[in-house]
PDB file of C-alpha atoms in Angstrom:
ATOM      1  CA  UNK A   1     -49.309 -21.647 -65.981  1.00  0.00           C
ATOM      2  CA  UNK A   2     -45.917 -21.637 -64.047  1.00  0.00           C
ATOM      3  CA  UNK A   3     -46.526 -19.495 -61.166  1.00  0.00           C
ATOM      4  CA  UNK A   4     -44.423 -19.672 -57.732  1.00  0.00           C
ATOM      5  CA  UNK A   5     -45.941 -17.389 -54.182  1.00  0.00           C
ATOM      6  CA  UNK A   6     -43.315 -16.563 -51.824  1.00  0.00           C
ATOM      7  CA  UNK A   7     -43.640 -15.813 -48.830  1.00  0.00           C
ATOM      8  CA  UNK A   8     -41.737 -15.044 -45.556  1.00  0.00           C
ATOM      9  CA  UNK A   9     -38.131 -13.456 -43.899  1.00  0.00           C
ATOM     10  CA  UNK A  10     -35.786 -14.367 -46.821  1.00  0.00           C
ATOM     11  CA  UNK A  11     -38.121 -14.600 -49.323  1.00  0.00           C
ATOM     12  CA  UNK A  12     -36.628 -11.847 -52.233  1.00  0.00           C
ATOM     13  CA  UNK A  13     -33.573 -13.258 -51.140  1.00  0.00           C
ATOM     14  CA  UNK A  14     -34.689 -16.666 -52.715  1.00  0.00           C
ATOM     15  CA  UNK A  15     -36.060 -15.147 -55.223  1.00  0.00           C
ATOM     16  CA  UNK A  16     -33.012 -12.999 -56.431  1.00  0.00           C
ATOM     17  CA  UNK A  17     -31.409 -16.701 -56.503  1.00  0.00           C
ATOM     18  CA  UNK A  18     -33.696 -18.594 -58.170  1.00  0.00           C
ATOM     19  CA  UNK A  19     -33.146 -15.581 -60.832  1.00  0.00           C
ATOM     20  CA  UNK A  20     -29.174 -16.332 -60.795  1.00  0.00           C
ATOM     21  CA  UNK A  21     -29.455 -19.788 -61.465  1.00  0.00           C
ATOM     22  CA  UNK A  22     -32.483 -19.012 -64.248  1.00  0.00           C
ATOM     23  CA  UNK A  23     -29.911 -16.564 -66.155  1.00  0.00           C
ATOM     24  CA  UNK A  24     -32.641 -15.396 -68.722  1.00  0.00           C
ATOM     25  CA  UNK A  25     -33.923 -11.839 -69.276  1.00  0.00           C
ATOM     26  CA  UNK A  26     -36.726 -11.006 -65.787  1.00  0.00           C
ATOM     27  CA  UNK A  27     -39.877  -8.309 -66.695  1.00  0.00           C
ATOM     28  CA  UNK A  28     -40.911  -7.207 -63.376  1.00  0.00           C
ATOM     29  CA  UNK A  29     -39.775  -5.006 -60.437  1.00  0.00           C
ATOM     30  CA  UNK A  30     -38.099  -5.389 -56.905  1.00  0.00           C
ATOM     31  CA  UNK A  31     -38.296  -3.412 -54.157  1.00  0.00           C
ATOM     32  CA  UNK A  32     -34.535  -1.794 -53.462  1.00  0.00           C
ATOM     33  CA  UNK A  33     -33.624   0.189 -50.469  1.00  0.00           C
ATOM     34  CA  UNK A  34     -32.974   4.110 -50.292  1.00  0.00           C
ATOM     35  CA  UNK A  35     -30.279   4.957 -47.869  1.00  0.00           C
ATOM     36  CA  UNK A  36     -29.485   8.522 -46.683  1.00  0.00           C
ATOM     37  CA  UNK A  37     -26.445   8.264 -44.608  1.00  0.00           C
ATOM     38  CA  UNK A  38     -26.477   4.812 -43.648  1.00  0.00           C
ATOM     39  CA  UNK A  39     -30.146   4.752 -43.242  1.00  0.00           C
ATOM     40  CA  UNK A  40     -32.608   3.577 -44.773  1.00  0.00           C
ATOM     41  CA  UNK A  41     -35.666   5.843 -45.910  1.00  0.00           C
ATOM     42  CA  UNK A  42     -37.272   4.246 -48.715  1.00  0.00           C
ATOM     43  CA  UNK A  43     -37.730   1.750 -51.374  1.00  0.00           C
ATOM     44  CA  UNK A  44     -37.396   2.222 -55.089  1.00  0.00           C
ATOM     45  CA  UNK A  45     -39.057   0.777 -57.776  1.00  0.00           C
ATOM     46  CA  UNK A  46     -36.096  -1.149 -60.071  1.00  0.00           C
ATOM     47  CA  UNK A  47     -38.248  -2.150 -63.141  1.00  0.00           C
ATOM     48  CA  UNK A  48     -35.963  -5.013 -64.489  1.00  0.00           C
ATOM     49  CA  UNK A  49     -37.015  -4.183 -68.461  1.00  0.00           C
ATOM     50  CA  UNK A  50     -35.690  -0.179 -68.317  1.00  0.00           C
ATOM     51  CA  UNK A  51     -38.674   1.593 -69.554  1.00  0.00           C
ATOM     52  CA  UNK A  52     -38.910   4.195 -72.875  1.00  0.00           C
ATOM     53  CA  UNK A  53     -38.132   6.723 -70.031  1.00  0.00           C
ATOM     54  CA  UNK A  54     -35.307   6.587 -68.281  1.00  0.00           C
ATOM     55  CA  UNK A  55     -36.158   8.961 -65.498  1.00  0.00           C
ATOM     56  CA  UNK A  56     -39.528   6.357 -64.702  1.00  0.00           C
ATOM     57  CA  UNK A  57     -37.032   4.193 -63.140  1.00  0.00           C
ATOM     58  CA  UNK A  58     -35.866   3.398 -59.863  1.00  0.00           C
ATOM     59  CA  UNK A  59     -38.609   6.110 -58.132  1.00  0.00           C
ATOM     60  CA  UNK A  60     -38.962   6.325 -54.647  1.00  0.00           C
ATOM     61  CA  UNK A  61     -42.039   4.267 -53.636  1.00  0.00           C
ATOM     62  CA  UNK A  62     -42.170   4.129 -50.283  1.00  0.00           C
ATOM     63  CA  UNK A  63     -41.090   5.961 -47.429  1.00  0.00           C
ATOM     64  CA  UNK A  64     -40.055   5.264 -43.791  1.00  0.00           C
ATOM     65  CA  UNK A  65     -41.323   7.598 -41.116  1.00  0.00           C
ATOM     66  CA  UNK A  66     -40.462   5.039 -38.722  1.00  0.00           C
ATOM     67  CA  UNK A  67     -38.368   1.644 -38.091  1.00  0.00           C
ATOM     68  CA  UNK A  68     -41.986  -0.085 -38.399  1.00  0.00           C
ATOM     69  CA  UNK A  69     -44.848   2.668 -40.245  1.00  0.00           C
ATOM     70  CA  UNK A  70     -43.940   2.721 -44.074  1.00  0.00           C
ATOM     71  CA  UNK A  71     -46.197   5.402 -46.740  1.00  0.00           C
ATOM     72  CA  UNK A  72     -46.697   4.288 -49.977  1.00  0.00           C
ATOM     73  CA  UNK A  73     -46.751   6.828 -52.621  1.00  0.00           C
ATOM     74  CA  UNK A  74     -49.864   4.880 -54.485  1.00  0.00           C
ATOM     75  CA  UNK A  75     -49.301   6.943 -57.898  1.00  0.00           C
ATOM     76  CA  UNK A  76     -46.271   5.079 -58.623  1.00  0.00           C
ATOM     77  CA  UNK A  77     -47.514   2.267 -58.784  1.00  0.00           C
ATOM     78  CA  UNK A  78     -50.435   3.437 -60.679  1.00  0.00           C
ATOM     79  CA  UNK A  79     -48.576   4.978 -63.298  1.00  0.00           C
ATOM     80  CA  UNK A  80     -45.044   3.482 -63.506  1.00  0.00           C
ATOM     81  CA  UNK A  81     -45.266  -0.431 -61.723  1.00  0.00           C
ATOM     82  CA  UNK A  82     -48.718  -1.054 -63.299  1.00  0.00           C
ATOM     83  CA  UNK A  83     -47.545  -0.111 -67.506  1.00  0.00           C
ATOM     84  CA  UNK A  84     -44.228  -1.644 -66.230  1.00  0.00           C
ATOM     85  CA  UNK A  85     -45.472  -5.241 -65.701  1.00  0.00           C
ATOM     86  CA  UNK A  86     -48.648  -5.418 -68.526  1.00  0.00           C
ATOM     87  CA  UNK A  87     -46.044  -2.865 -71.521  1.00  0.00           C
ATOM     88  CA  UNK A  88     -43.529  -6.059 -71.639  1.00  0.00           C
ATOM     89  CA  UNK A  89     -46.085  -9.140 -71.773  1.00  0.00           C
ATOM     90  CA  UNK A  90     -44.673  -9.312 -75.665  1.00  0.00           C
ATOM     91  CA  UNK A  91     -41.593 -10.232 -74.772  1.00  0.00           C
ATOM     92  CA  UNK A  92     -42.497 -13.205 -73.188  1.00  0.00           C
ATOM     93  CA  UNK A  93     -40.106 -12.963 -70.527  1.00  0.00           C
ATOM     94  CA  UNK A  94     -40.585 -14.816 -67.082  1.00  0.00           C
ATOM     95  CA  UNK A  95     -41.619 -12.034 -64.522  1.00  0.00           C
ATOM     96  CA  UNK A  96     -40.409 -10.866 -61.029  1.00  0.00           C
ATOM     97  CA  UNK A  97     -43.141  -9.204 -59.056  1.00  0.00           C
ATOM     98  CA  UNK A  98     -40.811  -8.294 -55.672  1.00  0.00           C
ATOM     99  CA  UNK A  99     -42.454  -7.487 -53.360  1.00  0.00           C
ATOM    100  CA  UNK A 100     -46.638  -6.554 -52.758  1.00  0.00           C
ATOM    101  CA  UNK A 101     -47.961  -4.747 -49.990  1.00  0.00           C
ATOM    102  CA  UNK A 102     -50.903  -5.104 -48.842  1.00  0.00           C
ATOM    103  CA  UNK A 103     -51.077  -0.913 -49.903  1.00  0.00           C
ATOM    104  CA  UNK A 104     -50.513  -1.592 -53.691  1.00  0.00           C
ATOM    105  CA  UNK A 105     -53.479  -3.612 -53.186  1.00  0.00           C
ATOM    106  CA  UNK A 106     -55.400  -0.786 -52.832  1.00  0.00           C
ATOM    107  CA  UNK A 107     -54.385   1.253 -56.276  1.00  0.00           C
ATOM    108  CA  UNK A 108     -57.132  -0.190 -59.212  1.00  0.00           C
ATOM    109  CA  UNK A 109     -54.122  -0.246 -62.272  1.00  0.00           C
ATOM    110  CA  UNK A 110     -52.169  -2.215 -60.339  1.00  0.00           C
ATOM    111  CA  UNK A 111     -54.152  -4.638 -59.085  1.00  0.00           C
ATOM    112  CA  UNK A 112     -55.681  -5.203 -62.825  1.00  0.00           C
ATOM    113  CA  UNK A 113     -52.444  -5.517 -63.716  1.00  0.00           C
ATOM    114  CA  UNK A 114     -51.601  -8.049 -60.687  1.00  0.00           C
ATOM    115  CA  UNK A 115     -54.714 -10.400 -62.266  1.00  0.00           C
ATOM    116  CA  UNK A 116     -53.363  -9.540 -65.851  1.00  0.00           C
ATOM    117  CA  UNK A 117     -50.398 -11.669 -64.670  1.00  0.00           C
ATOM    118  CA  UNK A 118     -51.825 -14.697 -63.109  1.00  0.00           C
ATOM    119  CA  UNK A 119     -54.173 -14.675 -66.590  1.00  0.00           C
ATOM    120  CA  UNK A 120     -50.780 -15.609 -68.345  1.00  0.00           C
ATOM    121  CA  UNK A 121     -49.288 -18.667 -69.351  1.00  0.00           C
ATOM    122  CA  UNK A 122     -45.779 -18.295 -68.059  1.00  0.00           C
ATOM    123  CA  UNK A 123     -43.163 -17.762 -65.790  1.00  0.00           C
ATOM    124  CA  UNK A 124     -44.025 -15.610 -62.947  1.00  0.00           C
ATOM    125  CA  UNK A 125     -43.309 -15.336 -59.141  1.00  0.00           C
ATOM    126  CA  UNK A 126     -44.674 -13.135 -56.544  1.00  0.00           C
ATOM    127  CA  UNK A 127     -43.199 -11.993 -53.243  1.00  0.00           C
ATOM    128  CA  UNK A 128     -46.037 -11.203 -50.528  1.00  0.00           C
ATOM    129  CA  UNK A 129     -45.138  -9.508 -47.630  1.00  0.00           C
ATOM    130  CA  UNK A 130     -47.115 -10.352 -44.393  1.00  0.00           C
ATOM    131  CA  UNK A 131     -50.595  -9.321 -45.019  1.00  0.00           C
ATOM    132  CA  UNK A 132     -50.983  -9.276 -48.476  1.00  0.00           C
ATOM    133  CA  UNK A 133     -51.711 -12.992 -48.859  1.00  0.00           C
ATOM    134  CA  UNK A 134     -55.199 -13.441 -47.807  1.00  0.00           C
ATOM    135  CA  UNK A 135     -56.282 -10.413 -50.508  1.00  0.00           C
ATOM    136  CA  UNK A 136     -54.095 -10.834 -53.369  1.00  0.00           C
ATOM    137  CA  UNK A 137     -55.824 -14.952 -52.663  1.00  0.00           C
ATOM    138  CA  UNK A 138     -59.241 -13.517 -53.035  1.00  0.00           C
ATOM    139  CA  UNK A 139     -58.114 -11.402 -56.227  1.00  0.00           C
ATOM    140  CA  UNK A 140     -57.246 -15.023 -58.238  1.00  0.00           C
ATOM    141  CA  UNK A 141     -60.198 -16.336 -60.267  1.00  0.00           C
ATOM    142  CA  UNK A 142     -62.409 -18.325 -58.604  1.00  0.00           C
ATOM    143  CA  UNK A 143     -61.111 -21.821 -61.155  1.00  0.00           C
ATOM    144  CA  UNK A 144     -57.366 -20.728 -59.302  1.00  0.00           C
ATOM    145  CA  UNK A 145     -58.248 -20.670 -55.886  1.00  0.00           C
ATOM    146  CA  UNK A 146     -59.871 -24.175 -56.371  1.00  0.00           C
ATOM    147  CA  UNK A 147     -56.853 -25.412 -57.939  1.00  0.00           C
ATOM    148  CA  UNK A 148     -54.862 -23.843 -55.334  1.00  0.00           C
ATOM    149  CA  UNK A 149     -57.120 -24.879 -51.976  1.00  0.00           C
ATOM    150  CA  UNK A 150     -56.873 -28.604 -54.010  1.00  0.00           C
ATOM    151  CA  UNK A 151     -53.199 -28.461 -53.297  1.00  0.00           C
ATOM    152  CA  UNK A 152     -53.001 -27.093 -49.835  1.00  0.00           C
ATOM    153  CA  UNK A 153     -52.262 -30.886 -48.078  1.00  0.00           C
ATOM    154  CA  UNK A 154     -49.724 -31.851 -50.632  1.00  0.00           C
ATOM    155  CA  UNK A 155     -46.867 -30.398 -48.305  1.00  0.00           C
ATOM    156  CA  UNK A 156     -43.455 -31.200 -49.471  1.00  0.00           C
ATOM    157  CA  UNK A 157     -40.911 -30.765 -45.770  1.00  0.00           C
ATOM    158  CA  UNK A 158     -37.771 -29.935 -46.271  1.00  0.00           C
ATOM    159  CA  UNK A 159     -35.717 -29.586 -43.089  1.00  0.00           C
ATOM    160  CA  UNK A 160     -32.192 -28.234 -42.953  1.00  0.00           C
ATOM    161  CA  UNK A 161     -29.298 -26.781 -41.293  1.00  0.00           C
ATOM    162  CA  UNK A 162     -27.564 -22.853 -42.269  1.00  0.00           C
ATOM    163  CA  UNK A 163     -29.791 -20.006 -40.916  1.00  0.00           C
ATOM    164  CA  UNK A 164     -28.092 -18.137 -42.782  1.00  0.00           C
ATOM    165  CA  UNK A 165     -30.285 -16.551 -45.942  1.00  0.00           C
ATOM    166  CA  UNK A 166     -27.433 -16.897 -47.829  1.00  0.00           C
ATOM    167  CA  UNK A 167     -26.108 -20.161 -46.961  1.00  0.00           C
ATOM    168  CA  UNK A 168     -26.698 -23.903 -47.877  1.00  0.00           C
ATOM    169  CA  UNK A 169     -30.712 -23.675 -46.108  1.00  0.00           C
ATOM    170  CA  UNK A 170     -31.218 -21.132 -48.426  1.00  0.00           C
ATOM    171  CA  UNK A 171     -29.475 -22.997 -51.148  1.00  0.00           C
ATOM    172  CA  UNK A 172     -31.685 -26.126 -50.556  1.00  0.00           C
ATOM    173  CA  UNK A 173     -34.816 -24.353 -51.049  1.00  0.00           C
ATOM    174  CA  UNK A 174     -34.151 -22.579 -54.658  1.00  0.00           C
ATOM    175  CA  UNK A 175     -33.154 -26.403 -55.457  1.00  0.00           C
ATOM    176  CA  UNK A 176     -35.934 -27.386 -54.396  1.00  0.00           C
ATOM    177  CA  UNK A 177     -37.955 -24.277 -56.371  1.00  0.00           C
ATOM    178  CA  UNK A 178     -35.626 -25.056 -59.514  1.00  0.00           C
ATOM    179  CA  UNK A 179     -37.065 -29.123 -59.650  1.00  0.00           C
ATOM    180  CA  UNK A 180     -40.389 -28.526 -59.450  1.00  0.00           C
ATOM    181  CA  UNK A 181     -40.015 -26.009 -62.254  1.00  0.00           C
ATOM    182  CA  UNK A 182     -38.746 -28.285 -64.463  1.00  0.00           C
ATOM    183  CA  UNK A 183     -41.730 -29.955 -64.321  1.00  0.00           C
ATOM    184  CA  UNK A 184     -43.714 -29.454 -67.145  1.00  0.00           C
ATOM    185  CA  UNK A 185     -47.563 -30.666 -65.268  1.00  0.00           C
ATOM    186  CA  UNK A 186     -46.356 -27.795 -62.222  1.00  0.00           C
ATOM    187  CA  UNK A 187     -49.271 -25.662 -60.594  1.00  0.00           C
ATOM    188  CA  UNK A 188     -48.824 -23.050 -58.308  1.00  0.00           C
ATOM    189  CA  UNK A 189     -46.357 -23.590 -56.024  1.00  0.00           C
ATOM    190  CA  UNK A 190     -45.538 -21.628 -52.500  1.00  0.00           C
ATOM    191  CA  UNK A 191     -42.838 -21.403 -50.166  1.00  0.00           C
ATOM    192  CA  UNK A 192     -44.034 -20.193 -46.418  1.00  0.00           C
ATOM    193  CA  UNK A 193     -42.026 -20.141 -44.011  1.00  0.00           C
ATOM    194  CA  UNK A 194     -38.303 -18.287 -42.370  1.00  0.00           C
ATOM    195  CA  UNK A 195     -34.859 -18.909 -43.475  1.00  0.00           C
ATOM    196  CA  UNK A 196     -32.776 -22.307 -42.171  1.00  0.00           C
ATOM    197  CA  UNK A 197     -35.737 -24.587 -42.802  1.00  0.00           C
ATOM    198  CA  UNK A 198     -38.924 -24.792 -44.899  1.00  0.00           C
ATOM    199  CA  UNK A 199     -42.132 -24.667 -43.946  1.00  0.00           C
ATOM    200  CA  UNK A 200     -44.042 -25.499 -46.462  1.00  0.00           C
ATOM    201  CA  UNK A 201     -43.982 -25.990 -50.540  1.00  0.00           C
ATOM    202  CA  UNK A 202     -46.742 -27.240 -52.311  1.00  0.00           C
ATOM    203  CA  UNK A 203     -46.129 -28.735 -55.427  1.00  0.00           C
ATOM    204  CA  UNK A 204     -47.201 -30.803 -58.742  1.00  0.00           C
ATOM    205  CA  UNK A 205     -50.875 -31.494 -57.320  1.00  0.00           C
ATOM    206  CA  UNK A 206     -50.149 -35.562 -59.508  1.00  0.00           C
ATOM    207  CA  UNK A 207     -46.540 -36.457 -57.036  1.00  0.00           C
ATOM    208  CA  UNK A 208     -48.837 -38.290 -54.778  1.00  0.00           C
ATOM    209  CA  UNK A 209     -45.273 -39.987 -53.235  1.00  0.00           C
ATOM    210  CA  UNK A 210     -44.426 -37.981 -51.609  1.00  0.00           C
ATOM    211  CA  UNK A 211     -48.153 -36.229 -50.620  1.00  0.00           C
TER     212      UNK A 211
END
């Protein structure tokens, strides 16, 4: 099971660069900005594999009310995002879920789809927003949570320069992640931190030389 959980500033940018580096089709979704007159007004749900009905792609799913307040449209997560995830399992493509917001975890059908993704034997990349990390972990099967916990103390620290998420520092993070994705014994990884430095990259449980 190869699953990567990205959190913190620059996580979506890291996921995008990783997709480009792998250069294979992905299923799943990304949240894309919706702007009106140059002002950010919301986010749309963009399915990476086109749905049977084109009108179900790029549907508004989050509305920006104020600078910090957002309104989720749960019907979009229940009736478009969840089927969009489960309906592509037969393709065996890597799965990207970018992003999981805390309020999305109150949508039962979407949560069920997330648990199905977690149970699959294929590469999945989860971009997790602040506040959603703990509830998402609690949704995991007990054996997955125990295995994740047992590698928490194995931390690889990579410090580098380049504060811009598109600079050399960002590339270094993607290089590190790619290295571990190439490992056939990969356990769930975690990246956490602001771009410009990596706080935590948790990796192969058997890599004792880097513990």
